[in-house]
PDB file of C-alpha atoms in Angstrom:
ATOM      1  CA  UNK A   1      35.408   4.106  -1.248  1.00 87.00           C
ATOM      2  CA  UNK A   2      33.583   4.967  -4.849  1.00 89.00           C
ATOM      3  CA  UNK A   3      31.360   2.201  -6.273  1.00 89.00           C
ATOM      4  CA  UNK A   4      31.111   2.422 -10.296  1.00 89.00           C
ATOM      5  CA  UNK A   5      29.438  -0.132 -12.352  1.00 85.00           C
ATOM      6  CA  UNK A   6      29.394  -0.501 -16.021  1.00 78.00           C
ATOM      7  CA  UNK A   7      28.033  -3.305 -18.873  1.00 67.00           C
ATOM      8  CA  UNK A   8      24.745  -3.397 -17.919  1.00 71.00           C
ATOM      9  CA  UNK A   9      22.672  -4.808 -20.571  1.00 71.00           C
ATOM     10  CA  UNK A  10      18.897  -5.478 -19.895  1.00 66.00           C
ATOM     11  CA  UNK A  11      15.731  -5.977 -22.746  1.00 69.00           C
ATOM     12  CA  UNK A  12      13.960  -2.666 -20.631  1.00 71.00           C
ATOM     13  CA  UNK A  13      15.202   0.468 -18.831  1.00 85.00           C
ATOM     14  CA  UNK A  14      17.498   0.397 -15.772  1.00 89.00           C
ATOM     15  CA  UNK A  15      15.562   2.073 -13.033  1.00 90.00           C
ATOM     16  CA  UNK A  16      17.982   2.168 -10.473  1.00 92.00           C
ATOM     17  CA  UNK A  17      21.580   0.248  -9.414  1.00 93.00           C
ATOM     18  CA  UNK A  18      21.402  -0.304  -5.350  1.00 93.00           C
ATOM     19  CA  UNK A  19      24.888  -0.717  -3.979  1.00 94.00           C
ATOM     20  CA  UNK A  20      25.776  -3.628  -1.184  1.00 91.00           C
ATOM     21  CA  UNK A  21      28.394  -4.835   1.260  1.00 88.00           C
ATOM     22  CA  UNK A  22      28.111  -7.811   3.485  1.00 80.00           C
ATOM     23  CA  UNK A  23      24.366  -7.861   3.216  1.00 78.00           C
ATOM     24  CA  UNK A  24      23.707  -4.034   4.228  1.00 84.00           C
ATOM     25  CA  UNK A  25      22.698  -1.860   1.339  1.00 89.00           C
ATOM     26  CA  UNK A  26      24.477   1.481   1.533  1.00 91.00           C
ATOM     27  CA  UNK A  27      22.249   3.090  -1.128  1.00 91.00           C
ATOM     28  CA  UNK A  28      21.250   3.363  -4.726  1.00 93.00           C
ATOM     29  CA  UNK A  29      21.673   5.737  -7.966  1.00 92.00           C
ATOM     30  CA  UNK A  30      18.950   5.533 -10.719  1.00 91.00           C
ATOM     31  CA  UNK A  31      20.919   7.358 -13.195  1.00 89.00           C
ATOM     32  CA  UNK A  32      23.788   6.273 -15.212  1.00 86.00           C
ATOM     33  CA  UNK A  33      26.409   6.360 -14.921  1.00 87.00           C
ATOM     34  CA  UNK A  34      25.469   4.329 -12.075  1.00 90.00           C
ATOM     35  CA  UNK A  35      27.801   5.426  -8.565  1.00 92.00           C
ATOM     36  CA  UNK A  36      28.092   6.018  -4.649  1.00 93.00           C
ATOM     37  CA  UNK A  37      30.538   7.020  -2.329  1.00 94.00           C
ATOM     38  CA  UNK A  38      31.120   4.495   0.786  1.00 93.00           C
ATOM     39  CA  UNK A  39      31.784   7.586   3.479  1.00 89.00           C
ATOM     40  CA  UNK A  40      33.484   6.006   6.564  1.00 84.00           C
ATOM     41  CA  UNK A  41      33.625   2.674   5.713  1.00 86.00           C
ATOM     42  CA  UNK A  42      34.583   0.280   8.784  1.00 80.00           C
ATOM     43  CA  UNK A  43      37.628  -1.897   9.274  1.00 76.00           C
ATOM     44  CA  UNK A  44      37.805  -5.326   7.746  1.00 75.00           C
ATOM     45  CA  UNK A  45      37.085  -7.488   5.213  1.00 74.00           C
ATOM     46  CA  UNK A  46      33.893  -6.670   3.080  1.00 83.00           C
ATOM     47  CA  UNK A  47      31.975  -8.140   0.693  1.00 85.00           C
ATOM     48  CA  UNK A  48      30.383  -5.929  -2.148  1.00 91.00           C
ATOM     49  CA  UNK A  49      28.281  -6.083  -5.338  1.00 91.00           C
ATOM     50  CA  UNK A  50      25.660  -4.135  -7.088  1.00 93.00           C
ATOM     51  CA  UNK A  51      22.413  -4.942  -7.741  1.00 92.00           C
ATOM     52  CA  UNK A  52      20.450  -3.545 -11.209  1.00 92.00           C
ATOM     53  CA  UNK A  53      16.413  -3.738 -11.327  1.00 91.00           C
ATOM     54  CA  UNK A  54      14.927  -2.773 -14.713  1.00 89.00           C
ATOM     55  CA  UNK A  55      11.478  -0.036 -15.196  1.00 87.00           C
ATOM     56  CA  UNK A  56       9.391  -3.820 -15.008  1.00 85.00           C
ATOM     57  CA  UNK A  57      10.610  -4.910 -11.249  1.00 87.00           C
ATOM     58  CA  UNK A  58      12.927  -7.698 -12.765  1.00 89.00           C
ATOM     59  CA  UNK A  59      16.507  -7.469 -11.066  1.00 89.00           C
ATOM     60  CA  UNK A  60      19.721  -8.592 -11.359  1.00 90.00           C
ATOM     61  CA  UNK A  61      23.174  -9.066  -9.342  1.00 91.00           C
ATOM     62  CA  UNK A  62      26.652  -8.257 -10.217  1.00 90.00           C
ATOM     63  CA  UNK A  63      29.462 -10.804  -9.064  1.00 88.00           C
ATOM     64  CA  UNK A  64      30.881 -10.513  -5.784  1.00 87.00           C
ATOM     65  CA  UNK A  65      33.947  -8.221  -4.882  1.00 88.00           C
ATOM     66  CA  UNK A  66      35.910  -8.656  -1.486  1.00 83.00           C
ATOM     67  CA  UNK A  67      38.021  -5.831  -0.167  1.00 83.00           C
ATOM     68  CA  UNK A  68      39.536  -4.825   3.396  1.00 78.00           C
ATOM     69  CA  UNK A  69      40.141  -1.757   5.076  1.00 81.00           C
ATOM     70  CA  UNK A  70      42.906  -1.601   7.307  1.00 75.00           C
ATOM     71  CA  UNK A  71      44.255   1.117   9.998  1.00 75.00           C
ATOM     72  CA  UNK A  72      46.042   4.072   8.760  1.00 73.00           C
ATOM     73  CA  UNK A  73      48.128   3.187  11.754  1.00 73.00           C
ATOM     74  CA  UNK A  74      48.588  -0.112  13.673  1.00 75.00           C
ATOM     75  CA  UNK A  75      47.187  -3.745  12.815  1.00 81.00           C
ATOM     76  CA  UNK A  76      43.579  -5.475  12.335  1.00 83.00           C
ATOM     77  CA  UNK A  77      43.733  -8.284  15.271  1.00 87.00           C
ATOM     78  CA  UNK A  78      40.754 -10.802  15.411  1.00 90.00           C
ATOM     79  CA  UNK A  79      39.951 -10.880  19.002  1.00 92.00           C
ATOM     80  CA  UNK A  80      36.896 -12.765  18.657  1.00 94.00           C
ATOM     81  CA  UNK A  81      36.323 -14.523  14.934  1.00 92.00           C
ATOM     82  CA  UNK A  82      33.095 -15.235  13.641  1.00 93.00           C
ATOM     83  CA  UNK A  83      32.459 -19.006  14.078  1.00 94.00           C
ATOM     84  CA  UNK A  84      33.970 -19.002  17.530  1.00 96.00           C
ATOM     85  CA  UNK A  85      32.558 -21.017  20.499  1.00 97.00           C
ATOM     86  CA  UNK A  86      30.009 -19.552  22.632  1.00 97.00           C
ATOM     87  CA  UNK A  87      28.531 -20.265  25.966  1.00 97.00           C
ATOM     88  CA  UNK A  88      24.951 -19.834  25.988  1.00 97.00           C
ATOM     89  CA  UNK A  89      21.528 -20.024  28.074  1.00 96.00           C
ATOM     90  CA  UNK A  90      18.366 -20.851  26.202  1.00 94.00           C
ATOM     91  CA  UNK A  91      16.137 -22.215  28.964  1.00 92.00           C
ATOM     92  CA  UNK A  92      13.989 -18.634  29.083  1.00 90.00           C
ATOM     93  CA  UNK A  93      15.189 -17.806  32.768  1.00 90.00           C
ATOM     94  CA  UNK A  94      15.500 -14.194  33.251  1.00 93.00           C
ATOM     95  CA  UNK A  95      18.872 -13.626  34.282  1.00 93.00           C
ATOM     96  CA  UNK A  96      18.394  -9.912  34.868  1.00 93.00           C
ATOM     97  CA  UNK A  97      21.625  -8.103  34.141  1.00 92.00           C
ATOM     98  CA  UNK A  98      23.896 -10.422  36.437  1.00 92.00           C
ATOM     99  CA  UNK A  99      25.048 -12.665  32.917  1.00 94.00           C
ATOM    100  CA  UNK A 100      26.983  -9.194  31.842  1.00 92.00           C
ATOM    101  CA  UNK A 101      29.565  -8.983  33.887  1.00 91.00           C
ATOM    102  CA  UNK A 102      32.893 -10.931  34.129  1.00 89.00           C
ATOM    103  CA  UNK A 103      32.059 -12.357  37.195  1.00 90.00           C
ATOM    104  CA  UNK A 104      29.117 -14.297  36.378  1.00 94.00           C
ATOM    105  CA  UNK A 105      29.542 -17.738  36.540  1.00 92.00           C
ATOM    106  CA  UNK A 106      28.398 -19.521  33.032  1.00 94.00           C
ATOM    107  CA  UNK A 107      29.710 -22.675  34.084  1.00 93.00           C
ATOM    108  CA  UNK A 108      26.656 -24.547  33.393  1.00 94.00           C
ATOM    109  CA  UNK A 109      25.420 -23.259  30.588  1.00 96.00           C
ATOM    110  CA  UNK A 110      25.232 -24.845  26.865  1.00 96.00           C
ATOM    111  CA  UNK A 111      28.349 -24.525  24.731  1.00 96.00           C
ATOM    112  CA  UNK A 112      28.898 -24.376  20.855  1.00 96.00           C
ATOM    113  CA  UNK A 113      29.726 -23.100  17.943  1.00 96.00           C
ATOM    114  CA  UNK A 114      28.236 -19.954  15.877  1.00 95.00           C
ATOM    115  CA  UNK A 115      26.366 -19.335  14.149  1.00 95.00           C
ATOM    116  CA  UNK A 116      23.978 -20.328  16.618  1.00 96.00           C
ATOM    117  CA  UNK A 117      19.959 -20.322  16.566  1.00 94.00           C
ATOM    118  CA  UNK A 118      17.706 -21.903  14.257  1.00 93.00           C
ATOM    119  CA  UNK A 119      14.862 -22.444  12.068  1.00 91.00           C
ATOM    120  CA  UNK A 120      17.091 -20.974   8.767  1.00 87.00           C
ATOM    121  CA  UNK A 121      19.231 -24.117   7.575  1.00 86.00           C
ATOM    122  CA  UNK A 122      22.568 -22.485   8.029  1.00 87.00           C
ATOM    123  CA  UNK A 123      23.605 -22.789  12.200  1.00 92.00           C
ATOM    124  CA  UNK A 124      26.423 -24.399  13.641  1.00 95.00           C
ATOM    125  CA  UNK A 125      24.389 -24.810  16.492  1.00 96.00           C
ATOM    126  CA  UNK A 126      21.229 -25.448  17.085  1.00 95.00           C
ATOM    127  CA  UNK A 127      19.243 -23.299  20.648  1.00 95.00           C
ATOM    128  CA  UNK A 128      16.326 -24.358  22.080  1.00 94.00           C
ATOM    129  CA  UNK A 129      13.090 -22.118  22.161  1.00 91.00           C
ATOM    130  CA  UNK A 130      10.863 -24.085  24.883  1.00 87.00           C
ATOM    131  CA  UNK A 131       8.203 -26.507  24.374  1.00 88.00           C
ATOM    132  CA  UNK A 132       5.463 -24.641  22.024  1.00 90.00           C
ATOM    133  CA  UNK A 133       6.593 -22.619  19.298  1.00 89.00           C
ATOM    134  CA  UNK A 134       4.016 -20.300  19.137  1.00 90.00           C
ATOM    135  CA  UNK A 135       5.425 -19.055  22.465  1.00 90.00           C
ATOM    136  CA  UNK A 136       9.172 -19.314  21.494  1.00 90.00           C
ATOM    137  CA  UNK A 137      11.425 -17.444  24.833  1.00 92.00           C
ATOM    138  CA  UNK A 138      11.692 -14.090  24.045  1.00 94.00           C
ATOM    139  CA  UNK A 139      15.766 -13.702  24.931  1.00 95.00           C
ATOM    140  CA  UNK A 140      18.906 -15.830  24.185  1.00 96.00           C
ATOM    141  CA  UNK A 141      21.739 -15.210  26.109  1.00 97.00           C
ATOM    142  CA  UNK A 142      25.095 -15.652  24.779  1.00 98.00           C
ATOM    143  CA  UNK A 143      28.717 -15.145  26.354  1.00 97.00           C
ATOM    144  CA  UNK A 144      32.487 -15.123  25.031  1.00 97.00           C
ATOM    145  CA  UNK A 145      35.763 -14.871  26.894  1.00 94.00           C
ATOM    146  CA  UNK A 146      38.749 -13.965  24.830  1.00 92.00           C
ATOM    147  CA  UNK A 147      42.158 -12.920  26.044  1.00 87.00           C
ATOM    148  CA  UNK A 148      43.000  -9.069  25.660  1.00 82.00           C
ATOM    149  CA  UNK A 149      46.207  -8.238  23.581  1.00 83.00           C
ATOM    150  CA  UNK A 150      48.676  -4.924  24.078  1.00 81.00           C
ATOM    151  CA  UNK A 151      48.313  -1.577  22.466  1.00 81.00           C
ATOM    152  CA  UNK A 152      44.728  -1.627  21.882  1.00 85.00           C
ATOM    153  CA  UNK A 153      43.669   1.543  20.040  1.00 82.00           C
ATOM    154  CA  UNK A 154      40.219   0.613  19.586  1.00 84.00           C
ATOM    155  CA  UNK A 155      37.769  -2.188  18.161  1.00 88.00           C
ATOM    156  CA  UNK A 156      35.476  -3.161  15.641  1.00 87.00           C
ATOM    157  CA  UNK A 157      32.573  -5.079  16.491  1.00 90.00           C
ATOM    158  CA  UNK A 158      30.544  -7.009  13.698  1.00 90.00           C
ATOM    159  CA  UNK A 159      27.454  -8.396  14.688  1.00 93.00           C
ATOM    160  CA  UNK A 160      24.612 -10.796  12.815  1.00 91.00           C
ATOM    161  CA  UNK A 161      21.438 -10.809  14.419  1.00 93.00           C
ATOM    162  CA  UNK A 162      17.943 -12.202  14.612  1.00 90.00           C
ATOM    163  CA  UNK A 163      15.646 -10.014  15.503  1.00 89.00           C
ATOM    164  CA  UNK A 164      17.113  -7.620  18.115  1.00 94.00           C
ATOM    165  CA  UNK A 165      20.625  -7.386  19.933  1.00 96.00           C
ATOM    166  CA  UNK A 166      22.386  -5.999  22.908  1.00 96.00           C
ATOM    167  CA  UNK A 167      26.262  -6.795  23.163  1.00 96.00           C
ATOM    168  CA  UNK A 168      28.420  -5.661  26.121  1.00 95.00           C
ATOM    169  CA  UNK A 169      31.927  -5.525  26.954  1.00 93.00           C
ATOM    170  CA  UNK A 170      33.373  -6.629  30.751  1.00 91.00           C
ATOM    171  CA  UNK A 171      29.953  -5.046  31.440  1.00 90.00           C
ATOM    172  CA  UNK A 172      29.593  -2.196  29.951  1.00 91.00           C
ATOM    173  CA  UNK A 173      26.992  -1.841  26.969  1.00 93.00           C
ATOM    174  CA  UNK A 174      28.761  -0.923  23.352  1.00 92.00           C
ATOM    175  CA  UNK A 175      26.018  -1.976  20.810  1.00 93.00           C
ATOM    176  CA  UNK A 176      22.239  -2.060  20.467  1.00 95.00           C
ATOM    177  CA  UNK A 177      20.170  -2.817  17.431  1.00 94.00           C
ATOM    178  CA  UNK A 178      16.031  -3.298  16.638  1.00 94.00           C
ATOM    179  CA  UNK A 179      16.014  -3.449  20.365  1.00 94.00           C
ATOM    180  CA  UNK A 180      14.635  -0.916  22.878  1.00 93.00           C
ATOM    181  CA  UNK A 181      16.719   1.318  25.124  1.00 91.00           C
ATOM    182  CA  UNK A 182      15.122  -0.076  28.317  1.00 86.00           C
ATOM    183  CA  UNK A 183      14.088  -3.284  26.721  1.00 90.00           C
ATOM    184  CA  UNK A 184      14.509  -5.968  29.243  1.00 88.00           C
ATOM    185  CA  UNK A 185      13.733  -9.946  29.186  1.00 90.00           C
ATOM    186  CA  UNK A 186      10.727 -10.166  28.403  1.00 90.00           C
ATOM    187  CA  UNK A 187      10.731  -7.800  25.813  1.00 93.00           C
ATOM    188  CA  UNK A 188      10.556  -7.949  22.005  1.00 92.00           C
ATOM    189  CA  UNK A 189      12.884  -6.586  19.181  1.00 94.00           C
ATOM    190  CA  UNK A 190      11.432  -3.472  17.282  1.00 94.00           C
ATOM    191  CA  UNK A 191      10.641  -5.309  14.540  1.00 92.00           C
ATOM    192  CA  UNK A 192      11.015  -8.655  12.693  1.00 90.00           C
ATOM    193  CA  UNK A 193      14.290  -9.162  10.039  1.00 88.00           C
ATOM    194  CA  UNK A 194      13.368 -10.860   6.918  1.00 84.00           C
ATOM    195  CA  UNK A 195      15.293 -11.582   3.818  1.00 80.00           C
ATOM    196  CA  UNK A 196      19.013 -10.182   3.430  1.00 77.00           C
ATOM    197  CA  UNK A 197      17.990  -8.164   6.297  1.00 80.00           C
ATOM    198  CA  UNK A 198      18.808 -11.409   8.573  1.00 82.00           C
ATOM    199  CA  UNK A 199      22.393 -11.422   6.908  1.00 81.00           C
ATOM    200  CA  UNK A 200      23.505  -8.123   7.359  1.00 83.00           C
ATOM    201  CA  UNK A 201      26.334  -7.459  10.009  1.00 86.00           C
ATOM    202  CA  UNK A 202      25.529  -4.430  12.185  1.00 88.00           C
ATOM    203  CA  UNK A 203      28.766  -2.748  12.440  1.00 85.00           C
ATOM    204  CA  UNK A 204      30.511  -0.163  15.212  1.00 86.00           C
ATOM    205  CA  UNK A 205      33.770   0.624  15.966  1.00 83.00           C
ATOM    206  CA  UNK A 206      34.111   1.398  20.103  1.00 84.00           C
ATOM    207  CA  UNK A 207      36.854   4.295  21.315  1.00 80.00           C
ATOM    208  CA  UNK A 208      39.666   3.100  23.733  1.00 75.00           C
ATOM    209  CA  UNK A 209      38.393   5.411  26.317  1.00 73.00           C
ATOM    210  CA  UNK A 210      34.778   3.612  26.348  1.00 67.00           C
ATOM    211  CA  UNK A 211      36.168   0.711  27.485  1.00 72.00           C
ATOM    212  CA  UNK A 212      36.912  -0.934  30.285  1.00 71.00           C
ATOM    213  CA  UNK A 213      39.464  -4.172  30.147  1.00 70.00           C
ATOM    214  CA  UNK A 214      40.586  -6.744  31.954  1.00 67.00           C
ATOM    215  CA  UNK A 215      42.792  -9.408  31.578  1.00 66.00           C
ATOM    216  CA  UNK A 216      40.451 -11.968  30.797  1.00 78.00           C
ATOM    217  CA  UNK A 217      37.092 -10.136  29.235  1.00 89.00           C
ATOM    218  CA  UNK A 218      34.143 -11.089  28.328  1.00 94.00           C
ATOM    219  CA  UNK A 219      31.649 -10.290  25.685  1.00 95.00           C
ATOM    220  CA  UNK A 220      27.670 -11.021  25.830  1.00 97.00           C
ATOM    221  CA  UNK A 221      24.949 -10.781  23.732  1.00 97.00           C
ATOM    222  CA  UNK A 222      21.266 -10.848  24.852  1.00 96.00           C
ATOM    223  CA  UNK A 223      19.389 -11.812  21.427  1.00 96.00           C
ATOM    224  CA  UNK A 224      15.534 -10.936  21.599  1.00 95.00           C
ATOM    225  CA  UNK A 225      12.840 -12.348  18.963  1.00 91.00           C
ATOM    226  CA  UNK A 226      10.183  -9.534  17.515  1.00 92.00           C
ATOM    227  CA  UNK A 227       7.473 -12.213  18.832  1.00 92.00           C
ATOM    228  CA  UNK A 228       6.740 -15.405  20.593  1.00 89.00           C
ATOM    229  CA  UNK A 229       6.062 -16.785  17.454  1.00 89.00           C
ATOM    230  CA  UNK A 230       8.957 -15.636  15.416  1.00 89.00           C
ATOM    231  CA  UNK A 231      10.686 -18.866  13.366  1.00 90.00           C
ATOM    232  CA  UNK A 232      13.698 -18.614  13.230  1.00 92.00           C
ATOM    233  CA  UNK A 233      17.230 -17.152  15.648  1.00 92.00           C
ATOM    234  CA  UNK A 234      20.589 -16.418  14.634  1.00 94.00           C
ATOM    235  CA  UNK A 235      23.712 -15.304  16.182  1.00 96.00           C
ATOM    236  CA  UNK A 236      27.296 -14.770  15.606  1.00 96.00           C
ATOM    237  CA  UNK A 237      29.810 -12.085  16.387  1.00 95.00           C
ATOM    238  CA  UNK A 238      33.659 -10.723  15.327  1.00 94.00           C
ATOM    239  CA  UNK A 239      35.398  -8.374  17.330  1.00 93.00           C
ATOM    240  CA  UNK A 240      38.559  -7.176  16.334  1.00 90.00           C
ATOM    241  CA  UNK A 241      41.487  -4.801  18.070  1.00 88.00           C
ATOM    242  CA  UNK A 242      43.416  -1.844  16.359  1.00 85.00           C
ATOM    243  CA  UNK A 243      46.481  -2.372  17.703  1.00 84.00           C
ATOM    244  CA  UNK A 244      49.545  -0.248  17.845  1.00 78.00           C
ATOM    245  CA  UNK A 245      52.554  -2.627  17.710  1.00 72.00           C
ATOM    246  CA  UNK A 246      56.022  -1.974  19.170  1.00 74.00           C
ATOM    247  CA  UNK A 247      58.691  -1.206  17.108  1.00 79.00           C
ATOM    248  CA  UNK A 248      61.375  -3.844  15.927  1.00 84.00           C
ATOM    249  CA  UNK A 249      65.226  -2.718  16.517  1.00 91.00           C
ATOM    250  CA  UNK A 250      68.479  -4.498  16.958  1.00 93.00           C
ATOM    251  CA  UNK A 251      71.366  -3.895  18.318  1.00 92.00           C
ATOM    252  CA  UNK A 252      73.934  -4.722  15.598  1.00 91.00           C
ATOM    253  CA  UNK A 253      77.105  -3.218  17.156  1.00 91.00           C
ATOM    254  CA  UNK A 254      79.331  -3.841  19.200  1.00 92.00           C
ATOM    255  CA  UNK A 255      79.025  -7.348  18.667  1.00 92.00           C
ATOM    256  CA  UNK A 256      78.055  -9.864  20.770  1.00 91.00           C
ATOM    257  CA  UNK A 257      80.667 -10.693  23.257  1.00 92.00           C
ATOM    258  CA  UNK A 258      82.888  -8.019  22.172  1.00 92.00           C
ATOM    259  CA  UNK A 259      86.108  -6.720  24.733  1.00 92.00           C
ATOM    260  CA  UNK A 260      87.543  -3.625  24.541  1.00 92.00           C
ATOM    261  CA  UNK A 261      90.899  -2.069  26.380  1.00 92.00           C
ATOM    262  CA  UNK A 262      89.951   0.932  28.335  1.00 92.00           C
ATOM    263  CA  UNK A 263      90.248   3.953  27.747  1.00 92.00           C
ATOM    264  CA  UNK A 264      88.113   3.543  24.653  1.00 93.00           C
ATOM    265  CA  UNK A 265      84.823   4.731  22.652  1.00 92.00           C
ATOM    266  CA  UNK A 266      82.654   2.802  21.775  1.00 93.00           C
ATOM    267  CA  UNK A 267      80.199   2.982  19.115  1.00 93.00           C
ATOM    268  CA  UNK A 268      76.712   1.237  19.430  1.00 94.00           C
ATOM    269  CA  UNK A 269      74.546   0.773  16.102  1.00 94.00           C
ATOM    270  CA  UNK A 270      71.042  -0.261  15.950  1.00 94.00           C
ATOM    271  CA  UNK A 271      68.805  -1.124  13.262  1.00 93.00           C
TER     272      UNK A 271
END
């Protein structure tokens, strides 16, 4: 997808125009005319705009454009939307790897709405972090169940989180961000978001042949804070299918209810 900007107008000299969708900057050009490439871009809906800073630090931001990328073949289906209705655990029990898997039983744990967390103004639902918040639990656990629908080709996963994330599908891990391969518990993110770092949606689309599905799956999300003193927790998550649909046809002749006298041909017509 090629960015291009034009009409900027500024009292000093444009050092550079950065380039954004849906909170992730994809990179920057300091000379006019000002331009980048999007190579690869994911499926969806996106949100772009440009942002100019001037040769004395002062910046400014373009109005926002929203476009979508779709499948050469097949359909976008929303499997999970963002906003959706979460089970979660935010007690600080270490629930080892057990709260993966489909079979886990989350009966008892907390439910509602994303975008969950807290400490930034803008959740749906508000976790708890234990009793002194300069020693805040170091993992959130969070759990989905969504029903599976035919000719999957693949999905897209879009994830916003706060600090570090590991998501998993009927098990089986398919996204890690600011979080250590072996990074357990009681372990911390890599590092701490801050800004319109906190916004950004971490993005990966997952291969058919990666995944394993059943008829009612489950995705989970382990959420881990870059310290025990960190302010603030956020969540949410959309996962959508590729799907291949079936074909449409009709049979449009003979008619309905039609008799013939044998011997005879008879023609059948679909459309």
């Amino acid at each position: 997808i090629p960015f291009s900007v034009a009409s900027i107008s500024d009292d000093g000299v444009i050092s550079k125009v950065e380039f954004w969708a849906s909170g992730t900057k994809l990179g920057e050009d300091p000379s006019a005319p000002h331009s980048f490439s999007w190579t690869n871009a994911p499926l969806g809906e996106h949100s772009l705009w440009a942002v100019a800073q001037d040769s004395l630090g002062a910046r400014g931001t373009s109005s926002v454009q929203r476009i979508s990328v779709i499948p050469a073949s097949g359909i976008l289906k929303t499997l999970v939307p963002f906003g959706a209705e979460w089970s979660y655990e935010d007690k600080g029990a270490n629930l080892g790897t057990a709260w993966r898997s489909n079979s886990f039983n989350a009966a008892q744990w907390a439910r509602g709405p994303a975008q969950l967390g807290y400490g930034e103004a803008d959740e749906a639902t508000t976790v708890d972090f234990g009793n002194d918040p300069t020693s805040k639990h170091v993992t959130t656990y969070f759990r989905h169940e969504f029903e599976l629908v035919p000719g999957i080709q693949s999905l897209q996963l879009r994830v916003l989180r706060d600090d570090g994330v590991a998501v998993y599908l009927n098990g089986r891990e398919v996204l890690r961000n600011n979080l250590g391969a072996a990074a357990g518990f009681s372990n911390f993110a890599n590092s701490e978001l801050t800004a319109a770092d906190e916004t950004a949606l971490v993005v990966t689309n997952v291969a058919r042949s990666n995944l394993t599905f059943a008829a009612a799956s489950v995705v989970a999300a382990g959420v881990h804070h870059a310290s025990a003193a960190s302010v603030d927790l956020g969540f949410d998550l959309g996962l959508a299918a590729v799907v291949n649909p079936p074909p449409t046809i009709s049979l449009v002749g003979p008619a309905n209810g039609s008799i013939f006298n044998a011997p005879t041909n008879i023609i059948l017509t679909a459309i």
